[in-house]
PDB file of C-alpha atoms in Angstrom:
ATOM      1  CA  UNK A   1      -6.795  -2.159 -16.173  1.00 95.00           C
ATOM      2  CA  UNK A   2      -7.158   0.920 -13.867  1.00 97.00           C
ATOM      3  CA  UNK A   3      -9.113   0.599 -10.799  1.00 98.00           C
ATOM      4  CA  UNK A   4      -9.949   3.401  -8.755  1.00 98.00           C
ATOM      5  CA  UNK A   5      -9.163   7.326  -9.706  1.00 97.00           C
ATOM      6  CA  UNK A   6      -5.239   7.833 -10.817  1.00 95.00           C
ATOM      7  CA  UNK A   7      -5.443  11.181  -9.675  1.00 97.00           C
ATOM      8  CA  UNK A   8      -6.358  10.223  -6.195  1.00 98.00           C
ATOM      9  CA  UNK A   9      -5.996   7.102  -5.612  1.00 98.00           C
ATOM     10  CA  UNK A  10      -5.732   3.643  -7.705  1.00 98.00           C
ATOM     11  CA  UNK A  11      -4.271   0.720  -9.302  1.00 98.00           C
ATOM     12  CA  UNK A  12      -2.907  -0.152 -12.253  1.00 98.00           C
ATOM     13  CA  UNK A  13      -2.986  -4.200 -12.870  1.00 97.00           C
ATOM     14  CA  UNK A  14      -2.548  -6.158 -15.980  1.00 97.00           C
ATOM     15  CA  UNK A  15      -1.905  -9.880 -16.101  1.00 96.00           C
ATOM     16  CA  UNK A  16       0.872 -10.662 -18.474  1.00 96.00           C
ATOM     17  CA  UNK A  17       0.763 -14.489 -19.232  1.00 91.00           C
ATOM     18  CA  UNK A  18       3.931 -14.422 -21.706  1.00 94.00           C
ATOM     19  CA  UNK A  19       5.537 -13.814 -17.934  1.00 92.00           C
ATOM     20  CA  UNK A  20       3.576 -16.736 -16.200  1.00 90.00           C
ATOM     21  CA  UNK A  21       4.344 -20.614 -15.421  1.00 86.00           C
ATOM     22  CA  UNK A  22       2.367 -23.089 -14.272  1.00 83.00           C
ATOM     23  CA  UNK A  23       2.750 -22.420 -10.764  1.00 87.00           C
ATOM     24  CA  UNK A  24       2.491 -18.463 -11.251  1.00 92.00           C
ATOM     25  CA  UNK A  25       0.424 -15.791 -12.682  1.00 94.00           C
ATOM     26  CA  UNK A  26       2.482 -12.990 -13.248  1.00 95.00           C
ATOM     27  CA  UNK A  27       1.986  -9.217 -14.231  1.00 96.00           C
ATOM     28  CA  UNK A  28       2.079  -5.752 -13.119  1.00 97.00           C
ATOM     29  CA  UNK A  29       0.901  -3.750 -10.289  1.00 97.00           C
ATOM     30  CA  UNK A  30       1.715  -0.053  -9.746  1.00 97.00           C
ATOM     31  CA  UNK A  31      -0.250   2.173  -6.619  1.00 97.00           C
ATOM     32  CA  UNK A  32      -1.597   5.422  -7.622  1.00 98.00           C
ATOM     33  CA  UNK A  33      -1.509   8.518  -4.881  1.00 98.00           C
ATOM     34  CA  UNK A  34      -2.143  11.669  -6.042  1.00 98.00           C
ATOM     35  CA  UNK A  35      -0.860  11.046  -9.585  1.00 97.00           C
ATOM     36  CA  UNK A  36       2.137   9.397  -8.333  1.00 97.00           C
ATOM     37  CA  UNK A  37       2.899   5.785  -9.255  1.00 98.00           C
ATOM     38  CA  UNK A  38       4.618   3.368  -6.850  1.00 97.00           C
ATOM     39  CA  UNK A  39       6.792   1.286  -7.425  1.00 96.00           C
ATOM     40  CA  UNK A  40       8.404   3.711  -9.515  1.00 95.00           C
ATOM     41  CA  UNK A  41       9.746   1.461 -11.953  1.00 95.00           C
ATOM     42  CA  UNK A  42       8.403  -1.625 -13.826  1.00 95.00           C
ATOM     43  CA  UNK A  43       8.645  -4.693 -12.127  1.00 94.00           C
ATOM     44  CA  UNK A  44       7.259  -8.318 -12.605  1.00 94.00           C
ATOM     45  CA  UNK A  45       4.204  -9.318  -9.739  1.00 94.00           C
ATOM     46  CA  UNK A  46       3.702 -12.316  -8.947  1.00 94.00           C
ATOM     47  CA  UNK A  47      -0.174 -12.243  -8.347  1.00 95.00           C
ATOM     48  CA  UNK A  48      -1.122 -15.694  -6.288  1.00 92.00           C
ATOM     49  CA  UNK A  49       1.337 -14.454  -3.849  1.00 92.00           C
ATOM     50  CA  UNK A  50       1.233 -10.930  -3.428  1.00 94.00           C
ATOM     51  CA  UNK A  51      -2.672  -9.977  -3.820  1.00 96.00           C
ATOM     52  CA  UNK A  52      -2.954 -13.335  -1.353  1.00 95.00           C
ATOM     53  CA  UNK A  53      -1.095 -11.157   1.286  1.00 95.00           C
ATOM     54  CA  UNK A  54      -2.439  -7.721   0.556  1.00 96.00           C
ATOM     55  CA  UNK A  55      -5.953  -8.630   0.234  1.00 97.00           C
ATOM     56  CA  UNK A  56      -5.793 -11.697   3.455  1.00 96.00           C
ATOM     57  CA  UNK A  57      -8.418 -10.316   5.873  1.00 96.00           C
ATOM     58  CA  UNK A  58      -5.762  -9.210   8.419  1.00 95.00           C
ATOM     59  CA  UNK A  59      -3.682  -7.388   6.159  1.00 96.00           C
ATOM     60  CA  UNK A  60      -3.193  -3.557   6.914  1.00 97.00           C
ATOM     61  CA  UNK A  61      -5.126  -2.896   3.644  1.00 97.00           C
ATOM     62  CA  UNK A  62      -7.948  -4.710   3.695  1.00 97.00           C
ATOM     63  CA  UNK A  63      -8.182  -4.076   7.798  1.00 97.00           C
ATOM     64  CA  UNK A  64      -6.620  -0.721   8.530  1.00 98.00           C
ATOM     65  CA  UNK A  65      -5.877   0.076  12.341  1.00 97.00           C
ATOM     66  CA  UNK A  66      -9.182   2.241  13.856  1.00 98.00           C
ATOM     67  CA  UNK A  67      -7.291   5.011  15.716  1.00 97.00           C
ATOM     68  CA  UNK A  68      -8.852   8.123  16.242  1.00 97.00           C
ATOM     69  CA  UNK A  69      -6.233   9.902  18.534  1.00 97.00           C
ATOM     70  CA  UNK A  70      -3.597   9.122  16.129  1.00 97.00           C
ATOM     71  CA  UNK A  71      -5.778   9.607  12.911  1.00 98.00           C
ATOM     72  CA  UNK A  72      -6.531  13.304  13.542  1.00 98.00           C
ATOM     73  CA  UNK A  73      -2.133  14.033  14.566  1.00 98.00           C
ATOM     74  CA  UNK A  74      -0.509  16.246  11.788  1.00 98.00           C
ATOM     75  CA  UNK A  75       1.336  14.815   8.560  1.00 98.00           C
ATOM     76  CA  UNK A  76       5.061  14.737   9.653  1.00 97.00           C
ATOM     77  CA  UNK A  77       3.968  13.811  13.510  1.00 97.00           C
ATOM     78  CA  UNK A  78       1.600  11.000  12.480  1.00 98.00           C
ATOM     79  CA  UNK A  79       4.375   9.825   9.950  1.00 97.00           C
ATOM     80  CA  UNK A  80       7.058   9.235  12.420  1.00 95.00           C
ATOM     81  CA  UNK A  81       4.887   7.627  14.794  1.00 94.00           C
ATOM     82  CA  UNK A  82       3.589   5.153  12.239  1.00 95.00           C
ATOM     83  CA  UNK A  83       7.350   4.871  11.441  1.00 94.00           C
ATOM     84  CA  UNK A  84       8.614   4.113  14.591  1.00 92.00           C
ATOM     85  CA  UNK A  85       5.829   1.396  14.948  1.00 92.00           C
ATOM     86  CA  UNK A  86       6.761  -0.423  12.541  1.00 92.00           C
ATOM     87  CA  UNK A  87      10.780  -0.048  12.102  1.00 90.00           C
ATOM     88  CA  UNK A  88      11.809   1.589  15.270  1.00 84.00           C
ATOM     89  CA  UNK A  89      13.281   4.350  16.446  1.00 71.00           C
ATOM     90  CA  UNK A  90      16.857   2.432  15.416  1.00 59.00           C
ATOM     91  CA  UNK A  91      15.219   1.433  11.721  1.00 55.00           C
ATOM     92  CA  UNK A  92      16.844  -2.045  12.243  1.00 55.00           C
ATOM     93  CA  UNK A  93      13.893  -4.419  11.896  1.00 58.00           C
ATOM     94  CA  UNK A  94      10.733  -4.420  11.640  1.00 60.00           C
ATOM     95  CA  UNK A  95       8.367  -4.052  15.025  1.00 78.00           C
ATOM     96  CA  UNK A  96       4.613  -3.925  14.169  1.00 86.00           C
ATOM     97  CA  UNK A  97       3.680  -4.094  10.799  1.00 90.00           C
ATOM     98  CA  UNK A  98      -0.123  -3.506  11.750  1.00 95.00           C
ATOM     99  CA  UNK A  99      -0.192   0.123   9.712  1.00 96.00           C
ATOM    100  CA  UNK A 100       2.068  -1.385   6.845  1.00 97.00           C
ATOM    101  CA  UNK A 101       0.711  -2.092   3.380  1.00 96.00           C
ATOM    102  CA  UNK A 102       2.432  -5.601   2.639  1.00 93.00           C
ATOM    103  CA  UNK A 103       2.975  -4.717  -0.969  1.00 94.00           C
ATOM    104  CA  UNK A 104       6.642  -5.992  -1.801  1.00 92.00           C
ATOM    105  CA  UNK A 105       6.746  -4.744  -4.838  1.00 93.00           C
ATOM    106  CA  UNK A 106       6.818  -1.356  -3.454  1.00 95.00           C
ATOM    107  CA  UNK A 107       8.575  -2.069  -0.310  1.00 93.00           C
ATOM    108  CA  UNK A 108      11.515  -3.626  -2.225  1.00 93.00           C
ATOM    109  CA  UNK A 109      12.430  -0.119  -3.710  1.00 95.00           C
ATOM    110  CA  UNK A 110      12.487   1.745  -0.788  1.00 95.00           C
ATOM    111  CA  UNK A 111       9.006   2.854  -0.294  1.00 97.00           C
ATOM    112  CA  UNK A 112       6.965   2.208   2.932  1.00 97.00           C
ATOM    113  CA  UNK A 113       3.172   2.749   2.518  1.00 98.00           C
ATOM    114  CA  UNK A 114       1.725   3.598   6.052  1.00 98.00           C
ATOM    115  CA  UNK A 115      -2.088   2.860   6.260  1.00 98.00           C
ATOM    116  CA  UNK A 116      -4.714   4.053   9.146  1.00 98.00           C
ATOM    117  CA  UNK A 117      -8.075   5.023   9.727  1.00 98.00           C
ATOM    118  CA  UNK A 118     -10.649   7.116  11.741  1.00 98.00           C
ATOM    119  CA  UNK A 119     -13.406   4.713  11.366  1.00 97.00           C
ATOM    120  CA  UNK A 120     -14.810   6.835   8.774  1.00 98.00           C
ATOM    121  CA  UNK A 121     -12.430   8.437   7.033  1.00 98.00           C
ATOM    122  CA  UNK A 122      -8.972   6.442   5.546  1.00 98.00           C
ATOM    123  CA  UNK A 123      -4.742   7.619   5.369  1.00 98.00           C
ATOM    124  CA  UNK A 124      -2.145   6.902   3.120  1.00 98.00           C
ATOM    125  CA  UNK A 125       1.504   8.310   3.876  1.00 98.00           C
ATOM    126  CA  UNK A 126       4.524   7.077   1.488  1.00 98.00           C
ATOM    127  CA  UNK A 127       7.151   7.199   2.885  1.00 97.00           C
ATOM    128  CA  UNK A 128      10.574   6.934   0.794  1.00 97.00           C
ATOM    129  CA  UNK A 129      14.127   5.653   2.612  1.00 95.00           C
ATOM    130  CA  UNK A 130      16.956   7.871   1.986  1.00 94.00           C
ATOM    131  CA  UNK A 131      20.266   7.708   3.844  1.00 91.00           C
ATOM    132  CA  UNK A 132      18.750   5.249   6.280  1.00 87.00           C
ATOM    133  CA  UNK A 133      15.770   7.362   7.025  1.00 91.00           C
ATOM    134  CA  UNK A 134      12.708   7.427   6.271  1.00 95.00           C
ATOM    135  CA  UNK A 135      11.146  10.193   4.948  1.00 96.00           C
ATOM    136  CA  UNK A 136       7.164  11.464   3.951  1.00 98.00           C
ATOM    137  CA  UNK A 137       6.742  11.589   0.451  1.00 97.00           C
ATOM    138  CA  UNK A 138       3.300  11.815  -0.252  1.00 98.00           C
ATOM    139  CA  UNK A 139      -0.020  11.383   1.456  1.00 98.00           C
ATOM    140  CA  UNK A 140      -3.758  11.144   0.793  1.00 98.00           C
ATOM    141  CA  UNK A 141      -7.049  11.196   2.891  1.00 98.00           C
ATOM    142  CA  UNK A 142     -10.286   9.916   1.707  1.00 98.00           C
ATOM    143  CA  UNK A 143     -13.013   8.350   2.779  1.00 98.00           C
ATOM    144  CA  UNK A 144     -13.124   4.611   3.642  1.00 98.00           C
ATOM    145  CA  UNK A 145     -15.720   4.294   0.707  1.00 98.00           C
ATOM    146  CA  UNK A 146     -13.755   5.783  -1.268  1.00 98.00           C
ATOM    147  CA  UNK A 147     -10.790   3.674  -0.410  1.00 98.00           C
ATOM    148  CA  UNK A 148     -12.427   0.027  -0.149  1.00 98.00           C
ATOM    149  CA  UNK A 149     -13.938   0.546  -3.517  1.00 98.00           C
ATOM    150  CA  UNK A 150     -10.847   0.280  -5.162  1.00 98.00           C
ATOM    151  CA  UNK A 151      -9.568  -2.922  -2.767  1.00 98.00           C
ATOM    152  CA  UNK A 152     -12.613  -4.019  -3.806  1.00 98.00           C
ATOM    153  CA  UNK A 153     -12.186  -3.711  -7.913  1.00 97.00           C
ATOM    154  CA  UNK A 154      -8.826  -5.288  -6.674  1.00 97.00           C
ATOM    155  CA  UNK A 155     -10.300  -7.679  -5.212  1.00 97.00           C
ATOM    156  CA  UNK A 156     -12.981  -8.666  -8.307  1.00 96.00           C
ATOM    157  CA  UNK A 157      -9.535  -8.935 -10.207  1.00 97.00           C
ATOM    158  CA  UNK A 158      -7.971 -11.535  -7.279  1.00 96.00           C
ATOM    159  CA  UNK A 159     -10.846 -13.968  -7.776  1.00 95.00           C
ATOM    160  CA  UNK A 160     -10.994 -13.552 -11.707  1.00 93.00           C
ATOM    161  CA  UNK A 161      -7.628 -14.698 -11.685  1.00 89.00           C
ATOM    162  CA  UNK A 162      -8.484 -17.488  -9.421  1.00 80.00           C
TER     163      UNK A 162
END
C-alpha cells in the first residue's frame, strides 16, 4: 500500500503475515522524500512496536516542534542546529530527540530524519552519518495538510491492524 505522493512525500507499508507470530505483526515500511526511499534497503518492521512510537501523540511526527525563528533558517544552518539538538555538538548521545522522527528502521542504517514546523507549513531534512558526521541528504517542505494526511492514512493502517 502507498500512502501519500512517492514523489513528494509517502509511505510504503505492507503487512507480511508469513513474517508474523503471535505476539507480532510484522512487515515493511519504507519513507518516501522526493522519490527517495528510506531505509534504503529491505528490512523486517515490526508494526505493534514501531507505528506505537511514531504515531504516540508526543512523538516528533505526529507533534512536530512549532518554531518559527528556526523554521524560516536556511537548509545546511537549520540542519546542524536540529543536529546538534539532538546528538550534540560531540555526536556521542543523544540530547533532545523533540525534532527526531523515532522511526528505527531508518535510524538503524544511518539515517536521521529531522522534523519541524512553522505552524502552517511542515520540514523534513535526512540526514545520512558518514565518517561520524552527519550530513543533509535530502529535504522537503510542504504544508502541514499535506503532511498529516499521510500520518493520517498511516494512521487508518495502525488501527486496521489493531
Amino acid at each position: 500500500m502507498v500512502i501519500g505522493d512517492p514523489y513528494k512525500f509517502g509511505i510504503i507499508i505492507e503487512r507480511m503475515e508469513k513474517w508474523e507470530s503471535d505476539s507480532f505483526k510484522n512487515g515493511i515500511m519504507f519513507l518516501l522524500i522526493n522519490g527517495e526511499v528510506y531505509p534504503k534497503d529491505v528490512r523486517t518492521t515490526t508494526f505493534n512496536c514501531e507505528l506505537a512510537e511514531l504515531l504516540d501523540e508526543n512523538s516528533a511526527m505526529r507533534s512536530p516542534v512549532k518554531d518559527k525563528e528556526l523554521y524560516v533558517l536556511k537548509s545546511t544552518e537549520l540542519f546542524e542546529k536540529l543536529a546538534d539538538f539532538t546528538y550534540g555538538k560531540d555526536r556521542d548521545a543523544l540530547y533532545d530527540t523533540a525534532y527526531l522522527l523515532p522511526f528505527h528502521e531508518i535510524n538503524d542504517t544511518g539515517y536521521s530524519i529531522f522534523i519541524i514546523s512553522d505552524g502552517e507549513n511542515i520540514r523534513l531534512m535526512v540526514g545520512r552519518w558518514q565518517d561520524n558526521e552527519i550530513i543533509l541528504d535530502n529535504e522537503i517542505e510542504m504544508t502541514s495538510q499535506e503532511y498529516f494526511e499521510v500520518i493520517d492514512g498511516l494512521d487508518i493502517f495502525y488501527t486496521k491492524l489493531k
